[in-house]
Amino acid sequence: DYVMRLTDNQGADDVIVSVPVAAVMTEAATLMKRDGMLVFFAGVPNGTYAPLDLSMIYLHNAQYTGTSGSAIEDQATVISKTLEHKLSPNRSVAAVGGIEAARDGVAAMMEGRYPGKVVIFPQISGLPLTGIDELKEKLPEVAQKLAPGDVWTHEAEAALIERFWES
């Protein structure tokens, strides 16, 4: 109630949760503006589940994000190396899916089903969780845009979005 009164019932632009308690995380999402950002920064233990309304993501461009708790200097080093093209975050993408695959994506992450990151595209509908290694068989037009070694690329992302985009 306090946050809503202060923001004329709009909610906060950014909500940062620094308590590893599922109920607090769920409540924090209700304090956020429709297109706001919810940041989990709390050393949340593996296996922690919190019910969250994902419709804010695909209806209003809200963002939910988390961090490993790395030091600011470490995060700055990673960003610097990425900008200098010395580090490719795309190398760690192991699976992709559309909005309906979000729950399966979280489960896959918790179970360690993939050896890297799971990327969910909220603007895509109808794409089940798909391993990068499955793309050649299931989505060859996307697979041919991967870099050598089956590394995710911006071109593969564009091909994926083009394939599933519904206007």
JSON list of C-alpha atoms in Angstrom, two decimals:
[
{"chain": "A", "resi": 1, "resn": "ASP", "atom": "CA", "xyz": [0.00, 0.00, 0.00]},
{"chain": "A", "resi": 2, "resn": "TYR", "atom": "CA", "xyz": [2.82, 2.40, 0.89]},
{"chain": "A", "resi": 3, "resn": "VAL", "atom": "CA", "xyz": [4.60, 2.03, -2.47]},
{"chain": "A", "resi": 4, "resn": "MET", "atom": "CA", "xyz": [1.35, 2.40, -4.39]},
{"chain": "A", "resi": 5, "resn": "ARG", "atom": "CA", "xyz": [0.43, 5.56, -2.48]},
{"chain": "A", "resi": 6, "resn": "LEU", "atom": "CA", "xyz": [3.86, 7.07, -3.20]},
{"chain": "A", "resi": 7, "resn": "THR", "atom": "CA", "xyz": [3.61, 6.26, -6.91]},
{"chain": "A", "resi": 8, "resn": "ASP", "atom": "CA", "xyz": [-0.03, 7.16, -7.57]},
{"chain": "A", "resi": 9, "resn": "ASN", "atom": "CA", "xyz": [-0.86, 3.44, -7.90]},
{"chain": "A", "resi": 10, "resn": "GLN", "atom": "CA", "xyz": [1.73, 2.99, -10.66]},
{"chain": "A", "resi": 11, "resn": "GLY", "atom": "CA", "xyz": [4.26, 0.89, -8.73]},
{"chain": "A", "resi": 12, "resn": "ALA", "atom": "CA", "xyz": [8.02, 1.27, -8.51]},
{"chain": "A", "resi": 13, "resn": "ASP", "atom": "CA", "xyz": [10.22, 1.39, -11.62]},
{"chain": "A", "resi": 14, "resn": "ASP", "atom": "CA", "xyz": [12.73, -0.98, -10.03]},
{"chain": "A", "resi": 15, "resn": "VAL", "atom": "CA", "xyz": [12.25, -3.38, -7.13]},
{"chain": "A", "resi": 16, "resn": "ILE", "atom": "CA", "xyz": [15.33, -5.05, -5.65]},
{"chain": "A", "resi": 17, "resn": "VAL", "atom": "CA", "xyz": [14.85, -8.08, -3.42]},
{"chain": "A", "resi": 18, "resn": "SER", "atom": "CA", "xyz": [17.79, -8.84, -1.16]},
{"chain": "A", "resi": 19, "resn": "VAL", "atom": "CA", "xyz": [16.09, -11.44, 1.03]},
{"chain": "A", "resi": 20, "resn": "PRO", "atom": "CA", "xyz": [16.20, -15.11, -0.09]},
{"chain": "A", "resi": 21, "resn": "VAL", "atom": "CA", "xyz": [12.60, -15.82, 0.94]},
{"chain": "A", "resi": 22, "resn": "ALA", "atom": "CA", "xyz": [10.10, -16.98, -1.70]},
{"chain": "A", "resi": 23, "resn": "ALA", "atom": "CA", "xyz": [7.12, -15.16, -0.13]},
{"chain": "A", "resi": 24, "resn": "VAL", "atom": "CA", "xyz": [9.05, -11.86, -0.13]},
{"chain": "A", "resi": 25, "resn": "MET", "atom": "CA", "xyz": [10.00, -12.35, -3.79]},
{"chain": "A", "resi": 26, "resn": "THR", "atom": "CA", "xyz": [6.38, -12.99, -4.75]},
{"chain": "A", "resi": 27, "resn": "GLU", "atom": "CA", "xyz": [5.17, -9.93, -2.83]},
{"chain": "A", "resi": 28, "resn": "ALA", "atom": "CA", "xyz": [7.91, -7.76, -4.34]},
{"chain": "A", "resi": 29, "resn": "ALA", "atom": "CA", "xyz": [6.53, -8.43, -7.82]},
{"chain": "A", "resi": 30, "resn": "THR", "atom": "CA", "xyz": [3.25, -6.75, -6.79]},
{"chain": "A", "resi": 31, "resn": "LEU", "atom": "CA", "xyz": [5.11, -3.52, -5.95]},
{"chain": "A", "resi": 32, "resn": "MET", "atom": "CA", "xyz": [6.50, -3.12, -9.44]},
{"chain": "A", "resi": 33, "resn": "LYS", "atom": "CA", "xyz": [5.29, -0.86, -12.23]},
{"chain": "A", "resi": 34, "resn": "ARG", "atom": "CA", "xyz": [3.77, -2.79, -15.15]},
{"chain": "A", "resi": 35, "resn": "ASP", "atom": "CA", "xyz": [6.92, -2.31, -17.25]},
{"chain": "A", "resi": 36, "resn": "GLY", "atom": "CA", "xyz": [9.30, -2.25, -14.29]},
{"chain": "A", "resi": 37, "resn": "MET", "atom": "CA", "xyz": [12.26, -4.39, -13.35]},
{"chain": "A", "resi": 38, "resn": "LEU", "atom": "CA", "xyz": [12.37, -6.90, -10.51]},
{"chain": "A", "resi": 39, "resn": "VAL", "atom": "CA", "xyz": [15.91, -7.81, -9.41]},
{"chain": "A", "resi": 40, "resn": "PHE", "atom": "CA", "xyz": [16.66, -10.80, -7.21]},
{"chain": "A", "resi": 41, "resn": "PHE", "atom": "CA", "xyz": [19.93, -10.24, -5.36]},
{"chain": "A", "resi": 42, "resn": "ALA", "atom": "CA", "xyz": [19.87, -12.43, -2.33]},
{"chain": "A", "resi": 43, "resn": "GLY", "atom": "CA", "xyz": [21.85, -15.62, -2.65]},
{"chain": "A", "resi": 44, "resn": "VAL", "atom": "CA", "xyz": [18.69, -17.58, -3.33]},
{"chain": "A", "resi": 45, "resn": "PRO", "atom": "CA", "xyz": [19.35, -21.27, -2.66]},
{"chain": "A", "resi": 46, "resn": "ASN", "atom": "CA", "xyz": [18.83, -23.76, -5.51]},
{"chain": "A", "resi": 47, "resn": "GLY", "atom": "CA", "xyz": [15.41, -25.32, -5.29]},
{"chain": "A", "resi": 48, "resn": "THR", "atom": "CA", "xyz": [13.67, -22.15, -4.08]},
{"chain": "A", "resi": 49, "resn": "TYR", "atom": "CA", "xyz": [10.30, -21.74, -5.81]},
{"chain": "A", "resi": 50, "resn": "ALA", "atom": "CA", "xyz": [8.20, -18.59, -5.80]},
{"chain": "A", "resi": 51, "resn": "PRO", "atom": "CA", "xyz": [4.93, -18.16, -7.71]},
{"chain": "A", "resi": 52, "resn": "LEU", "atom": "CA", "xyz": [5.27, -15.18, -10.06]},
{"chain": "A", "resi": 53, "resn": "ASP", "atom": "CA", "xyz": [2.79, -13.81, -12.59]},
{"chain": "A", "resi": 54, "resn": "LEU", "atom": "CA", "xyz": [4.78, -13.94, -15.85]},
{"chain": "A", "resi": 55, "resn": "SER", "atom": "CA", "xyz": [2.08, -12.07, -17.80]},
{"chain": "A", "resi": 56, "resn": "MET", "atom": "CA", "xyz": [3.71, -8.77, -16.80]},
{"chain": "A", "resi": 57, "resn": "ILE", "atom": "CA", "xyz": [6.69, -9.79, -18.94]},
{"chain": "A", "resi": 58, "resn": "TYR", "atom": "CA", "xyz": [4.89, -10.51, -22.20]},
{"chain": "A", "resi": 59, "resn": "LEU", "atom": "CA", "xyz": [2.04, -8.01, -21.83]},
{"chain": "A", "resi": 60, "resn": "HIS", "atom": "CA", "xyz": [3.90, -4.99, -20.46]},
{"chain": "A", "resi": 61, "resn": "ASN", "atom": "CA", "xyz": [7.65, -5.59, -21.04]},
{"chain": "A", "resi": 62, "resn": "ALA", "atom": "CA", "xyz": [8.43, -6.07, -17.35]},
{"chain": "A", "resi": 63, "resn": "GLN", "atom": "CA", "xyz": [11.83, -7.59, -16.62]},
{"chain": "A", "resi": 64, "resn": "TYR", "atom": "CA", "xyz": [12.75, -10.13, -13.96]},
{"chain": "A", "resi": 65, "resn": "THR", "atom": "CA", "xyz": [16.46, -10.60, -13.45]},
{"chain": "A", "resi": 66, "resn": "GLY", "atom": "CA", "xyz": [18.85, -12.04, -10.94]},
{"chain": "A", "resi": 67, "resn": "THR", "atom": "CA", "xyz": [22.51, -11.83, -10.16]},
{"chain": "A", "resi": 68, "resn": "SER", "atom": "CA", "xyz": [25.06, -14.23, -8.81]},
{"chain": "A", "resi": 69, "resn": "GLY", "atom": "CA", "xyz": [26.19, -11.69, -6.27]},
{"chain": "A", "resi": 70, "resn": "SER", "atom": "CA", "xyz": [29.53, -11.08, -7.96]},
{"chain": "A", "resi": 71, "resn": "ALA", "atom": "CA", "xyz": [31.53, -8.06, -6.88]},
{"chain": "A", "resi": 72, "resn": "ILE", "atom": "CA", "xyz": [30.94, -4.87, -8.90]},
{"chain": "A", "resi": 73, "resn": "GLU", "atom": "CA", "xyz": [34.54, -5.03, -10.13]},
{"chain": "A", "resi": 74, "resn": "ASP", "atom": "CA", "xyz": [33.98, -8.56, -11.45]},
{"chain": "A", "resi": 75, "resn": "GLN", "atom": "CA", "xyz": [30.80, -7.51, -13.22]},
{"chain": "A", "resi": 76, "resn": "ALA", "atom": "CA", "xyz": [32.62, -4.50, -14.75]},
{"chain": "A", "resi": 77, "resn": "THR", "atom": "CA", "xyz": [35.40, -6.79, -16.00]},
{"chain": "A", "resi": 78, "resn": "VAL", "atom": "CA", "xyz": [32.88, -9.09, -17.67]},
{"chain": "A", "resi": 79, "resn": "ILE", "atom": "CA", "xyz": [31.11, -6.16, -19.36]},
{"chain": "A", "resi": 80, "resn": "SER", "atom": "CA", "xyz": [34.42, -4.68, -20.48]},
{"chain": "A", "resi": 81, "resn": "LYS", "atom": "CA", "xyz": [35.59, -7.98, -21.99]},
{"chain": "A", "resi": 82, "resn": "THR", "atom": "CA", "xyz": [32.24, -8.39, -23.73]},
{"chain": "A", "resi": 83, "resn": "LEU", "atom": "CA", "xyz": [32.43, -4.89, -25.26]},
{"chain": "A", "resi": 84, "resn": "GLU", "atom": "CA", "xyz": [36.01, -5.58, -26.39]},
{"chain": "A", "resi": 85, "resn": "HIS", "atom": "CA", "xyz": [34.78, -8.82, -28.04]},
{"chain": "A", "resi": 86, "resn": "LYS", "atom": "CA", "xyz": [37.08, -10.83, -25.76]},
{"chain": "A", "resi": 87, "resn": "LEU", "atom": "CA", "xyz": [34.16, -12.67, -24.19]},
{"chain": "A", "resi": 88, "resn": "SER", "atom": "CA", "xyz": [31.04, -13.97, -25.87]},
{"chain": "A", "resi": 89, "resn": "PRO", "atom": "CA", "xyz": [28.02, -14.53, -23.63]},
{"chain": "A", "resi": 90, "resn": "ASN", "atom": "CA", "xyz": [26.38, -16.27, -26.60]},
{"chain": "A", "resi": 91, "resn": "ARG", "atom": "CA", "xyz": [28.84, -19.14, -26.14]},
{"chain": "A", "resi": 92, "resn": "SER", "atom": "CA", "xyz": [26.98, -20.14, -22.98]},
{"chain": "A", "resi": 93, "resn": "VAL", "atom": "CA", "xyz": [23.50, -20.39, -24.56]},
{"chain": "A", "resi": 94, "resn": "ALA", "atom": "CA", "xyz": [22.46, -24.05, -24.40]},
{"chain": "A", "resi": 95, "resn": "ALA", "atom": "CA", "xyz": [18.68, -23.92, -24.98]},
{"chain": "A", "resi": 96, "resn": "VAL", "atom": "CA", "xyz": [16.00, -21.55, -26.23]},
{"chain": "A", "resi": 97, "resn": "GLY", "atom": "CA", "xyz": [12.24, -21.44, -25.87]},
{"chain": "A", "resi": 98, "resn": "GLY", "atom": "CA", "xyz": [9.15, -19.29, -26.26]},
{"chain": "A", "resi": 99, "resn": "ILE", "atom": "CA", "xyz": [7.05, -17.82, -23.47]},
{"chain": "A", "resi": 100, "resn": "GLU", "atom": "CA", "xyz": [5.17, -21.07, -22.85]},
{"chain": "A", "resi": 101, "resn": "ALA", "atom": "CA", "xyz": [8.51, -22.80, -22.20]},
{"chain": "A", "resi": 102, "resn": "ALA", "atom": "CA", "xyz": [9.37, -20.48, -19.29]},
{"chain": "A", "resi": 103, "resn": "ARG", "atom": "CA", "xyz": [8.33, -22.95, -16.59]},
{"chain": "A", "resi": 104, "resn": "ASP", "atom": "CA", "xyz": [10.18, -25.82, -18.31]},
{"chain": "A", "resi": 105, "resn": "GLY", "atom": "CA", "xyz": [13.19, -23.52, -18.73]},
{"chain": "A", "resi": 106, "resn": "VAL", "atom": "CA", "xyz": [13.32, -22.79, -15.01]},
{"chain": "A", "resi": 107, "resn": "ALA", "atom": "CA", "xyz": [12.95, -26.51, -14.24]},
{"chain": "A", "resi": 108, "resn": "ALA", "atom": "CA", "xyz": [15.73, -27.35, -16.72]},
{"chain": "A", "resi": 109, "resn": "MET", "atom": "CA", "xyz": [17.99, -24.79, -15.07]},
{"chain": "A", "resi": 110, "resn": "MET", "atom": "CA", "xyz": [17.25, -26.12, -11.59]},
{"chain": "A", "resi": 111, "resn": "GLU", "atom": "CA", "xyz": [17.83, -29.72, -12.73]},
{"chain": "A", "resi": 112, "resn": "GLY", "atom": "CA", "xyz": [20.98, -28.88, -14.70]},
{"chain": "A", "resi": 113, "resn": "ARG", "atom": "CA", "xyz": [19.52, -30.38, -17.89]},
{"chain": "A", "resi": 114, "resn": "TYR", "atom": "CA", "xyz": [21.64, -28.12, -20.10]},
{"chain": "A", "resi": 115, "resn": "PRO", "atom": "CA", "xyz": [25.34, -27.26, -19.78]},
{"chain": "A", "resi": 116, "resn": "GLY", "atom": "CA", "xyz": [24.68, -23.54, -20.14]},
{"chain": "A", "resi": 117, "resn": "LYS", "atom": "CA", "xyz": [22.09, -20.80, -20.14]},
{"chain": "A", "resi": 118, "resn": "VAL", "atom": "CA", "xyz": [18.43, -21.22, -21.03]},
{"chain": "A", "resi": 119, "resn": "VAL", "atom": "CA", "xyz": [17.07, -18.22, -22.96]},
{"chain": "A", "resi": 120, "resn": "ILE", "atom": "CA", "xyz": [13.32, -17.62, -23.00]},
{"chain": "A", "resi": 121, "resn": "PHE", "atom": "CA", "xyz": [11.97, -15.25, -25.66]},
{"chain": "A", "resi": 122, "resn": "PRO", "atom": "CA", "xyz": [8.76, -13.73, -24.24]},
{"chain": "A", "resi": 123, "resn": "GLN", "atom": "CA", "xyz": [7.79, -12.35, -27.66]},
{"chain": "A", "resi": 124, "resn": "ILE", "atom": "CA", "xyz": [7.74, -15.87, -29.18]},
{"chain": "A", "resi": 125, "resn": "SER", "atom": "CA", "xyz": [4.82, -18.25, -28.85]},
{"chain": "A", "resi": 126, "resn": "GLY", "atom": "CA", "xyz": [4.78, -21.91, -29.85]},
{"chain": "A", "resi": 127, "resn": "LEU", "atom": "CA", "xyz": [8.46, -22.74, -29.33]},
{"chain": "A", "resi": 128, "resn": "PRO", "atom": "CA", "xyz": [9.03, -25.49, -26.75]},
{"chain": "A", "resi": 129, "resn": "LEU", "atom": "CA", "xyz": [12.29, -25.58, -24.84]},
{"chain": "A", "resi": 130, "resn": "THR", "atom": "CA", "xyz": [14.84, -26.66, -27.44]},
{"chain": "A", "resi": 131, "resn": "GLY", "atom": "CA", "xyz": [18.50, -27.46, -26.94]},
{"chain": "A", "resi": 132, "resn": "ILE", "atom": "CA", "xyz": [20.97, -25.78, -29.28]},
{"chain": "A", "resi": 133, "resn": "ASP", "atom": "CA", "xyz": [22.05, -29.28, -30.28]},
{"chain": "A", "resi": 134, "resn": "GLU", "atom": "CA", "xyz": [18.45, -30.03, -31.40]},
{"chain": "A", "resi": 135, "resn": "LEU", "atom": "CA", "xyz": [18.18, -27.07, -33.78]},
{"chain": "A", "resi": 136, "resn": "LYS", "atom": "CA", "xyz": [19.66, -28.85, -36.83]},
{"chain": "A", "resi": 137, "resn": "GLU", "atom": "CA", "xyz": [16.80, -31.34, -36.73]},
{"chain": "A", "resi": 138, "resn": "LYS", "atom": "CA", "xyz": [13.96, -29.14, -35.47]},
{"chain": "A", "resi": 139, "resn": "LEU", "atom": "CA", "xyz": [14.77, -25.67, -36.88]},
{"chain": "A", "resi": 140, "resn": "PRO", "atom": "CA", "xyz": [17.43, -25.99, -39.60]},
{"chain": "A", "resi": 141, "resn": "GLU", "atom": "CA", "xyz": [16.94, -22.39, -40.76]},
{"chain": "A", "resi": 142, "resn": "VAL", "atom": "CA", "xyz": [18.00, -21.25, -37.28]},
{"chain": "A", "resi": 143, "resn": "ALA", "atom": "CA", "xyz": [20.77, -23.85, -36.94]},
{"chain": "A", "resi": 144, "resn": "GLN", "atom": "CA", "xyz": [22.47, -22.64, -40.11]},
{"chain": "A", "resi": 145, "resn": "LYS", "atom": "CA", "xyz": [22.88, -19.20, -38.48]},
{"chain": "A", "resi": 146, "resn": "LEU", "atom": "CA", "xyz": [24.86, -20.62, -35.53]},
{"chain": "A", "resi": 147, "resn": "ALA", "atom": "CA", "xyz": [28.59, -19.91, -35.37]},
{"chain": "A", "resi": 148, "resn": "PRO", "atom": "CA", "xyz": [31.05, -22.81, -35.71]},
{"chain": "A", "resi": 149, "resn": "GLY", "atom": "CA", "xyz": [30.79, -25.16, -32.75]},
{"chain": "A", "resi": 150, "resn": "ASP", "atom": "CA", "xyz": [27.03, -24.54, -32.52]},
{"chain": "A", "resi": 151, "resn": "VAL", "atom": "CA", "xyz": [27.47, -21.17, -30.81]},
{"chain": "A", "resi": 152, "resn": "TRP", "atom": "CA", "xyz": [24.40, -18.93, -30.57]},
{"chain": "A", "resi": 153, "resn": "THR", "atom": "CA", "xyz": [24.55, -15.72, -32.64]},
{"chain": "A", "resi": 154, "resn": "HIS", "atom": "CA", "xyz": [22.53, -12.56, -33.18]},
{"chain": "A", "resi": 155, "resn": "GLU", "atom": "CA", "xyz": [21.74, -13.94, -36.65]},
{"chain": "A", "resi": 156, "resn": "ALA", "atom": "CA", "xyz": [20.34, -17.14, -35.13]},
{"chain": "A", "resi": 157, "resn": "GLU", "atom": "CA", "xyz": [18.21, -15.04, -32.79]},
{"chain": "A", "resi": 158, "resn": "ALA", "atom": "CA", "xyz": [16.89, -12.99, -35.72]},
{"chain": "A", "resi": 159, "resn": "ALA", "atom": "CA", "xyz": [16.07, -16.18, -37.67]},
{"chain": "A", "resi": 160, "resn": "LEU", "atom": "CA", "xyz": [14.29, -17.64, -34.64]},
{"chain": "A", "resi": 161, "resn": "ILE", "atom": "CA", "xyz": [12.20, -14.52, -34.09]},
{"chain": "A", "resi": 162, "resn": "GLU", "atom": "CA", "xyz": [11.39, -14.27, -37.80]},
{"chain": "A", "resi": 163, "resn": "ARG", "atom": "CA", "xyz": [10.29, -17.93, -37.84]},
{"chain": "A", "resi": 164, "resn": "PHE", "atom": "CA", "xyz": [7.94, -17.57, -34.86]},
{"chain": "A", "resi": 165, "resn": "TRP", "atom": "CA", "xyz": [6.88, -13.91, -35.05]},
{"chain": "A", "resi": 166, "resn": "GLU", "atom": "CA", "xyz": [3.12, -13.46, -35.15]},
{"chain": "A", "resi": 167, "resn": "SER", "atom": "CA", "xyz": [1.86, -10.07, -36.23]}
]
